[in-house]
Amino acid sequence: MAGEDADMIDRRTMLMAGGLAMTTTMAKAGEGTDAIQALIQAYFTAWNTNAPERFAEIFWPDGSWVNVVGMHWRGRDQIVFAHTAFLKTIFKDCKQELVTIEARTIAPGSALAVVTLIQDAYVTPDGRQMPRAHDRLTLLAVEREGVWRFIHGHNTIVNPDAANNDPVLRMKPA
């Protein structure tokens, strides 16, 4: 498993090298990028300090979240409740490490980010051991009356075998 982790991280490093430069460029694209990056930092702080109640501070009441296995939580109350259920049990010792943020303003008052992270191993409720994994979040933030919060989030596990077959890796630069 250690060799597979190293391979995953090596591939991630190669794939993300271009992403780091893109992040710096995109951060200058609009005022929403600073706001969404601050929300992302707040997300990681809430997760890594096991403080799911802080998700209430970063989501709008009508926000939504699709978790890594496809559960769809509608509204801030469900988002906080579900994250509390999982962060107090299967994810209580599971940390997430931020790798990259690609953020851009998509319209006045809205910003989109694709976040790459590494998540620690954990045990599922049915007892399966899940290995340390490379995940990707898609996050949408909107501004209302001068306040930025997430309106939607989606978490996906990156399958390293499938990632090696990504056709974009063979795409010639324009």
Short mmCIF file of C-alpha atoms in Angstrom, two decimals:
data_model
loop_
_atom_site.label_atom_id
_atom_site.label_comp_id
_atom_site.label_asym_id
_atom_site.label_seq_id
_atom_site.Cartn_x
_atom_site.Cartn_y
_atom_site.Cartn_z
CA MET A 1 0.00 0.00 0.00
CA ALA A 2 2.85 2.43 0.76
CA GLY A 3 4.08 2.09 -2.82
CA GLU A 4 0.59 2.80 -4.16
CA ASP A 5 0.35 5.90 -1.94
CA ALA A 6 3.70 7.11 -3.27
CA ASP A 7 2.60 6.49 -6.87
CA MET A 8 -0.67 8.34 -6.24
CA ILE A 9 1.16 11.30 -4.75
CA ASP A 10 3.74 11.34 -7.58
CA ARG A 11 0.94 11.38 -10.20
CA ARG A 12 -0.87 14.06 -8.21
CA THR A 13 2.28 16.19 -8.11
CA MET A 14 2.74 15.92 -11.88
CA LEU A 15 -0.92 16.62 -12.62
CA MET A 16 -1.11 19.54 -10.23
CA ALA A 17 2.11 21.29 -11.25
CA GLY A 18 0.19 23.19 -13.94
CA GLY A 19 -2.71 23.76 -11.57
CA LEU A 20 -0.58 25.76 -9.13
CA ALA A 21 0.35 28.26 -11.80
CA MET A 22 -3.28 28.43 -12.93
CA THR A 23 -4.43 29.10 -9.38
CA THR A 24 -2.18 32.15 -9.09
CA THR A 25 -3.42 33.55 -12.40
CA MET A 26 -7.08 32.84 -11.68
CA ALA A 27 -6.91 34.43 -8.23
CA LYS A 28 -6.54 37.81 -9.93
CA ALA A 29 -9.62 37.27 -12.09
CA GLY A 30 -12.20 38.72 -9.71
CA GLU A 31 -13.14 39.69 -6.20
CA GLY A 32 -14.98 36.42 -5.57
CA THR A 33 -11.81 34.37 -5.69
CA ASP A 34 -10.47 35.83 -2.42
CA ALA A 35 -13.84 35.19 -0.78
CA ILE A 36 -14.13 31.58 -1.94
CA GLN A 37 -10.53 30.87 -0.92
CA ALA A 38 -11.30 32.18 2.58
CA LEU A 39 -14.37 29.92 2.73
CA ILE A 40 -12.25 26.96 1.64
CA GLN A 41 -9.78 27.67 4.43
CA ALA A 42 -12.72 27.82 6.88
CA TYR A 43 -13.96 24.47 5.53
CA PHE A 44 -10.56 22.82 6.16
CA THR A 45 -10.35 24.37 9.63
CA ALA A 46 -13.82 23.05 10.52
CA TRP A 47 -13.00 19.57 9.20
CA ASN A 48 -9.51 19.27 10.69
CA THR A 49 -10.51 20.61 14.12
CA ASN A 50 -13.56 18.34 14.16
CA ALA A 51 -15.93 21.33 14.44
CA PRO A 52 -18.79 20.50 12.04
CA GLU A 53 -21.02 23.14 13.65
CA ARG A 54 -18.77 25.71 11.91
CA PHE A 55 -20.18 24.55 8.57
CA ALA A 56 -23.20 26.73 9.49
CA GLU A 57 -20.92 29.77 9.15
CA ILE A 58 -19.84 28.96 5.59
CA PHE A 59 -23.08 27.71 3.93
CA TRP A 60 -26.20 29.61 2.98
CA PRO A 61 -29.44 28.28 4.52
CA ASP A 62 -30.48 27.01 1.04
CA GLY A 63 -27.08 25.44 0.31
CA SER A 64 -26.60 21.85 -0.77
CA TRP A 65 -23.89 19.21 -0.57
CA VAL A 66 -23.33 15.96 -2.44
CA ASN A 67 -20.94 13.77 -0.49
CA VAL A 68 -18.38 11.33 -1.80
CA VAL A 69 -20.85 8.43 -2.00
CA GLY A 70 -23.69 10.45 -3.55
CA MET A 71 -25.74 11.42 -0.48
CA HIS A 72 -27.46 14.73 -1.25
CA TRP A 73 -28.02 17.08 1.69
CA ARG A 74 -30.42 19.94 1.07
CA GLY A 75 -30.12 23.03 3.20
CA ARG A 76 -27.59 24.15 5.78
CA ASP A 77 -29.31 22.24 8.59
CA GLN A 78 -28.87 18.92 6.76
CA ILE A 79 -25.29 19.78 5.79
CA VAL A 80 -24.34 20.52 9.40
CA PHE A 81 -26.29 17.53 10.78
CA ALA A 82 -24.72 15.03 8.35
CA HIS A 83 -21.19 16.39 8.77
CA THR A 84 -21.66 16.23 12.54
CA ALA A 85 -22.80 12.60 12.31
CA PHE A 86 -19.74 11.61 10.28
CA LEU A 87 -17.09 13.86 11.85
CA LYS A 88 -18.01 12.60 15.31
CA THR A 89 -17.78 8.95 14.20
CA ILE A 90 -15.99 7.55 11.13
CA PHE A 91 -14.07 10.75 10.33
CA LYS A 92 -13.24 11.80 13.92
CA ASP A 93 -9.51 11.10 13.42
CA CYS A 94 -9.47 11.73 9.67
CA LYS A 95 -7.67 14.86 8.49
CA GLN A 96 -7.70 16.51 5.09
CA GLU A 97 -4.67 18.16 3.54
CA LEU A 98 -5.21 20.93 1.00
CA VAL A 99 -3.21 20.39 -2.20
CA THR A 100 -4.51 23.01 -4.65
CA ILE A 101 -7.28 25.52 -5.19
CA GLU A 102 -8.33 26.58 -8.69
CA ALA A 103 -10.75 29.47 -8.20
CA ARG A 104 -12.44 31.85 -10.59
CA THR A 105 -15.26 34.33 -10.63
CA ILE A 106 -17.97 33.03 -12.96
CA ALA A 107 -20.35 36.02 -12.76
CA PRO A 108 -20.71 39.04 -10.48
CA GLY A 109 -21.40 37.67 -7.03
CA SER A 110 -20.52 34.04 -7.78
CA ALA A 111 -17.27 32.11 -7.69
CA LEU A 112 -16.34 28.52 -8.46
CA ALA A 113 -13.46 26.49 -7.04
CA VAL A 114 -12.07 23.05 -7.70
CA VAL A 115 -10.11 21.92 -4.66
CA THR A 116 -7.73 18.99 -4.59
CA LEU A 117 -6.97 17.35 -1.25
CA ILE A 118 -5.56 14.25 0.38
CA GLN A 119 -7.80 12.60 2.98
CA ASP A 120 -6.58 10.22 5.68
CA ALA A 121 -7.70 6.61 5.84
CA TYR A 122 -10.89 5.76 7.74
CA VAL A 123 -13.25 2.86 8.45
CA THR A 124 -16.77 2.94 6.96
CA PRO A 125 -19.85 2.24 9.12
CA ASP A 126 -19.96 -1.32 7.72
CA GLY A 127 -16.32 -1.92 8.72
CA ARG A 128 -14.49 -1.50 5.40
CA GLN A 129 -11.05 0.09 5.63
CA MET A 130 -10.79 3.00 3.19
CA PRO A 131 -7.22 4.00 2.29
CA ARG A 132 -5.73 7.45 2.29
CA ALA A 133 -7.22 9.03 -0.81
CA HIS A 134 -6.90 11.82 -3.28
CA ASP A 135 -10.21 13.75 -3.37
CA ARG A 136 -11.55 16.66 -5.35
CA LEU A 137 -14.19 19.15 -4.21
CA THR A 138 -16.24 21.39 -6.48
CA LEU A 139 -17.50 24.41 -4.56
CA LEU A 140 -19.76 27.25 -5.60
CA ALA A 141 -19.98 30.42 -3.51
CA VAL A 142 -22.38 33.32 -3.92
CA GLU A 143 -22.49 36.79 -2.44
CA ARG A 144 -25.67 38.08 -0.86
CA GLU A 145 -25.79 41.57 0.65
CA GLY A 146 -22.00 41.72 0.86
CA VAL A 147 -21.57 38.28 2.49
CA TRP A 148 -20.02 35.29 0.71
CA ARG A 149 -20.97 31.70 1.56
CA PHE A 150 -21.13 28.35 -0.19
CA ILE A 151 -24.33 27.52 -2.02
CA HIS A 152 -23.17 24.09 -3.23
CA GLY A 153 -20.41 21.57 -2.70
CA HIS A 154 -19.59 18.15 -4.16
CA ASN A 155 -16.86 15.73 -3.07
CA THR A 156 -15.39 13.06 -5.37
CA ILE A 157 -12.71 10.45 -4.74
CA VAL A 158 -10.10 10.54 -7.51
CA ASN A 159 -9.57 7.03 -8.86
CA PRO A 160 -5.81 6.84 -9.53
CA ASP A 161 -6.19 4.06 -12.13
CA ALA A 162 -8.76 6.07 -14.07
CA ALA A 163 -6.71 9.27 -13.66
CA ASN A 164 -3.83 7.62 -15.51
CA ASN A 165 -6.15 7.19 -18.51
CA ASP A 166 -7.35 10.80 -18.58
CA PRO A 167 -7.19 11.80 -22.29
CA VAL A 168 -6.26 15.36 -21.32
CA LEU A 169 -2.85 14.03 -20.20
CA ARG A 170 -2.14 13.23 -23.89
CA MET A 171 -3.50 16.53 -25.21
CA LYS A 172 -1.02 18.66 -27.11
CA PRO A 173 -0.68 22.27 -25.84
CA ALA A 174 -2.56 24.85 -27.92
#
